[in-house]
Amino acid sequence: GEQSDAIVVAGGMGAAPLLYLLRTLRAAGKSVSFFYGARSASELVLRDQYCGLASVYGEATDDGSQGQHGRVTELISEEMLGKKPALYACGPEPMLRAVAQLAQEHHCRCFVSLEAHMACGVGACLGCVVPISSGEYARVCVDGPVFAAEEVFPQ
């Protein structure tokens, strides 16, 4: 099949900010695979927009009500064989960790968008800090929310 320049992985509500990314990658002439996971079919939103922008589109639900029954990461492995796409992911932390692990195994660049409770949104309250690989802490609201996967999920 066609080589994917990027693989975008969405989990549940994590799909919302990825629509702009998908449009931006497509506008730059990139071939993008989009994989969307959720607990059930009712949580898959904006499906037509994502499907229309992606060269490859796949869905997985925990309950099997839409797409593949199981984890969205199971759909990604096959798409990565013999390729070196960049991965972008937004969703629950266990999914982000799994995507980061896949990227590491395939020696691909990976960026994750983290969710955190942001009380102030300007970096003052430190309510949204995450530990990073340097031993320091990063503030999701001002230093992120997007991080290189290896920075927040060191292997």
mmCIF file of C-alpha atoms in Angstrom:
data_model
loop_
_atom_site.group_PDB
_atom_site.id
_atom_site.type_symbol
_atom_site.label_atom_id
_atom_site.label_comp_id
_atom_site.label_asym_id
_atom_site.label_seq_id
_atom_site.Cartn_x
_atom_site.Cartn_y
_atom_site.Cartn_z
ATOM 1 C CA GLY A 1 0.000 0.000 0.000
ATOM 2 C CA GLU A 2 0.828 3.678 -0.032
ATOM 3 C CA GLN A 3 3.515 4.775 2.414
ATOM 4 C CA SER A 4 2.073 6.748 5.317
ATOM 5 C CA ASP A 5 4.062 9.825 6.289
ATOM 6 C CA ALA A 6 2.163 10.108 9.550
ATOM 7 C CA ILE A 7 -0.037 8.011 11.774
ATOM 8 C CA VAL A 8 -2.505 9.902 13.953
ATOM 9 C CA VAL A 9 -4.069 8.030 16.870
ATOM 10 C CA ALA A 10 -7.107 9.302 18.761
ATOM 11 C CA GLY A 11 -8.641 7.955 21.928
ATOM 12 C CA GLY A 12 -12.148 9.032 22.946
ATOM 13 C CA MET A 13 -12.413 12.794 23.448
ATOM 14 C CA GLY A 14 -8.729 13.040 22.471
ATOM 15 C CA ALA A 15 -9.949 13.091 18.871
ATOM 16 C CA ALA A 16 -11.118 16.713 18.993
ATOM 17 C CA PRO A 17 -7.744 18.532 18.786
ATOM 18 C CA LEU A 18 -6.490 16.133 16.119
ATOM 19 C CA LEU A 19 -8.826 17.380 13.383
ATOM 20 C CA TYR A 20 -6.708 20.514 12.911
ATOM 21 C CA LEU A 21 -3.515 18.418 12.885
ATOM 22 C CA LEU A 22 -4.987 16.106 10.261
ATOM 23 C CA ARG A 23 -5.977 19.073 8.065
ATOM 24 C CA THR A 24 -2.507 20.619 8.472
ATOM 25 C CA LEU A 25 -0.697 17.385 7.554
ATOM 26 C CA ARG A 26 -2.932 16.894 4.503
ATOM 27 C CA ALA A 27 -2.417 20.511 3.409
ATOM 28 C CA ALA A 28 1.342 19.841 3.557
ATOM 29 C CA GLY A 29 0.818 16.973 1.104
ATOM 30 C CA LYS A 30 1.351 14.213 3.660
ATOM 31 C CA SER A 31 -0.278 10.810 3.521
ATOM 32 C CA VAL A 32 -1.949 10.222 6.875
ATOM 33 C CA SER A 33 -3.361 7.123 8.530
ATOM 34 C CA PHE A 34 -5.926 7.860 11.233
ATOM 35 C CA PHE A 35 -6.840 5.346 13.917
ATOM 36 C CA TYR A 36 -9.661 6.087 16.310
ATOM 37 C CA GLY A 37 -10.426 4.200 19.489
ATOM 38 C CA ALA A 38 -13.201 4.637 22.051
ATOM 39 C CA ARG A 39 -15.155 2.676 24.625
ATOM 40 C CA SER A 40 -18.160 2.371 22.322
ATOM 41 C CA ALA A 41 -19.551 3.593 18.983
ATOM 42 C CA SER A 42 -21.431 6.471 20.647
ATOM 43 C CA GLU A 43 -18.101 8.055 21.686
ATOM 44 C CA LEU A 44 -16.707 8.219 18.140
ATOM 45 C CA VAL A 45 -17.295 11.839 17.066
ATOM 46 C CA LEU A 46 -16.582 13.733 13.803
ATOM 47 C CA ARG A 47 -16.065 10.404 12.030
ATOM 48 C CA ASP A 48 -16.905 11.698 8.542
ATOM 49 C CA GLN A 49 -14.358 14.524 8.767
ATOM 50 C CA TYR A 50 -11.541 12.209 9.905
ATOM 51 C CA CYS A 51 -12.437 9.548 7.364
ATOM 52 C CA GLY A 52 -12.455 12.105 4.542
ATOM 53 C CA LEU A 53 -8.996 13.421 5.424
ATOM 54 C CA ALA A 54 -7.183 10.147 6.065
ATOM 55 C CA SER A 55 -5.581 7.889 3.442
ATOM 56 C CA VAL A 56 -6.156 4.977 5.801
ATOM 57 C CA TYR A 57 -8.904 5.084 8.431
ATOM 58 C CA GLY A 58 -9.485 2.534 11.162
ATOM 59 C CA GLU A 59 -11.685 2.286 14.241
ATOM 60 C CA ALA A 60 -11.649 0.129 17.332
ATOM 61 C CA THR A 61 -14.016 0.028 20.292
ATOM 62 C CA ASP A 62 -13.580 -1.678 23.650
ATOM 63 C CA ASP A 63 -17.071 -3.179 23.392
ATOM 64 C CA GLY A 64 -16.905 -4.072 19.684
ATOM 65 C CA SER A 65 -19.891 -1.873 18.784
ATOM 66 C CA GLN A 66 -17.945 -0.178 15.948
ATOM 67 C CA GLY A 67 -14.837 -1.192 13.995
ATOM 68 C CA GLN A 68 -12.429 -3.710 15.468
ATOM 69 C CA HIS A 69 -13.210 -5.142 18.902
ATOM 70 C CA GLY A 70 -10.287 -4.196 21.128
ATOM 71 C CA ARG A 71 -7.588 -1.589 21.533
ATOM 72 C CA VAL A 72 -6.878 0.984 18.843
ATOM 73 C CA THR A 73 -3.138 0.242 19.126
ATOM 74 C CA GLU A 74 -3.759 -3.200 17.620
ATOM 75 C CA LEU A 75 -4.655 -1.468 14.336
ATOM 76 C CA ILE A 76 -1.431 0.532 14.224
ATOM 77 C CA SER A 77 1.180 -2.244 14.300
ATOM 78 C CA GLU A 78 0.290 -3.534 10.844
ATOM 79 C CA GLU A 79 0.408 -0.032 9.366
ATOM 80 C CA MET A 80 3.951 0.473 10.676
ATOM 81 C CA LEU A 81 5.573 -2.604 9.173
ATOM 82 C CA GLY A 82 8.570 -1.600 7.066
ATOM 83 C CA LYS A 83 7.757 2.090 7.453
ATOM 84 C CA LYS A 84 9.038 5.005 9.506
ATOM 85 C CA PRO A 85 6.023 7.291 9.901
ATOM 86 C CA ALA A 86 5.811 9.991 12.549
ATOM 87 C CA LEU A 87 3.174 9.196 15.167
ATOM 88 C CA TYR A 88 0.873 11.722 16.817
ATOM 89 C CA ALA A 89 -1.484 10.714 19.604
ATOM 90 C CA CYS A 90 -4.045 12.263 21.916
ATOM 91 C CA GLY A 91 -6.199 10.352 24.370
ATOM 92 C CA PRO A 92 -6.052 8.541 27.698
ATOM 93 C CA GLU A 93 -2.625 7.940 29.215
ATOM 94 C CA PRO A 94 -2.583 4.122 28.842
ATOM 95 C CA MET A 95 -3.195 4.547 25.108
ATOM 96 C CA LEU A 96 -0.472 7.201 24.843
ATOM 97 C CA ARG A 97 1.982 4.892 26.614
ATOM 98 C CA ALA A 98 1.119 2.042 24.230
ATOM 99 C CA VAL A 99 1.596 4.280 21.167
ATOM 100 C CA ALA A 100 4.915 5.563 22.565
ATOM 101 C CA GLN A 101 6.048 1.954 23.077
ATOM 102 C CA LEU A 102 5.149 1.036 19.474
ATOM 103 C CA ALA A 103 7.011 4.075 18.178
ATOM 104 C CA GLN A 104 10.087 3.114 20.160
ATOM 105 C CA GLU A 105 9.994 -0.479 18.876
ATOM 106 C CA HIS A 106 9.779 0.770 15.280
ATOM 107 C CA HIS A 107 12.284 3.632 15.808
ATOM 108 C CA CYS A 108 9.722 6.264 14.804
ATOM 109 C CA ARG A 109 9.272 9.792 16.111
ATOM 110 C CA CYS A 110 6.245 10.140 18.347
ATOM 111 C CA PHE A 111 4.433 13.135 19.803
ATOM 112 C CA VAL A 112 1.774 12.899 22.485
ATOM 113 C CA SER A 113 -0.742 15.512 23.569
ATOM 114 C CA LEU A 114 -1.336 15.224 27.298
ATOM 115 C CA GLU A 115 -4.464 15.985 29.241
ATOM 116 C CA ALA A 116 -4.147 17.537 32.685
ATOM 117 C CA HIS A 117 -6.233 19.522 35.117
ATOM 118 C CA MET A 118 -5.146 23.084 34.435
ATOM 119 C CA ALA A 119 -6.329 25.336 37.228
ATOM 120 C CA CYS A 120 -4.596 28.541 36.155
ATOM 121 C CA GLY A 121 -3.533 27.826 32.555
ATOM 122 C CA VAL A 122 -0.517 30.169 32.787
ATOM 123 C CA GLY A 123 2.031 27.953 34.544
ATOM 124 C CA ALA A 124 1.818 29.519 37.994
ATOM 125 C CA CYS A 125 -0.107 27.004 40.088
ATOM 126 C CA LEU A 126 1.844 23.866 39.039
ATOM 127 C CA GLY A 127 -1.381 21.841 39.121
ATOM 128 C CA CYS A 128 -0.668 20.247 35.749
ATOM 129 C CA VAL A 129 2.980 19.196 36.079
ATOM 130 C CA VAL A 130 4.268 15.908 34.653
ATOM 131 C CA PRO A 131 7.683 14.356 35.311
ATOM 132 C CA ILE A 132 9.972 14.388 32.271
ATOM 133 C CA SER A 133 13.049 12.345 31.349
ATOM 134 C CA SER A 134 15.555 15.010 32.523
ATOM 135 C CA GLY A 135 14.347 14.508 36.101
ATOM 136 C CA GLU A 136 12.602 17.884 35.978
ATOM 137 C CA TYR A 137 8.891 18.583 35.768
ATOM 138 C CA ALA A 138 7.105 20.169 32.821
ATOM 139 C CA ARG A 139 3.897 22.183 32.995
ATOM 140 C CA VAL A 140 1.348 20.767 30.559
ATOM 141 C CA CYS A 141 -0.387 24.159 30.173
ATOM 142 C CA VAL A 142 2.644 26.185 29.047
ATOM 143 C CA ASP A 143 5.373 23.640 28.182
ATOM 144 C CA GLY A 144 2.890 21.424 26.310
ATOM 145 C CA PRO A 145 0.363 20.029 25.890
ATOM 146 C CA VAL A 146 2.332 18.285 23.128
ATOM 147 C CA PHE A 147 5.552 16.522 24.102
ATOM 148 C CA ALA A 148 7.982 14.163 22.399
ATOM 149 C CA ALA A 149 6.916 10.732 23.685
ATOM 150 C CA GLU A 150 10.347 9.817 25.034
ATOM 151 C CA GLU A 151 10.317 12.936 27.194
ATOM 152 C CA VAL A 152 7.228 11.908 29.171
ATOM 153 C CA PHE A 153 7.309 8.114 28.735
ATOM 154 C CA PRO A 154 11.030 7.263 29.026
ATOM 155 C CA GLN A 155 11.756 3.656 28.104
#
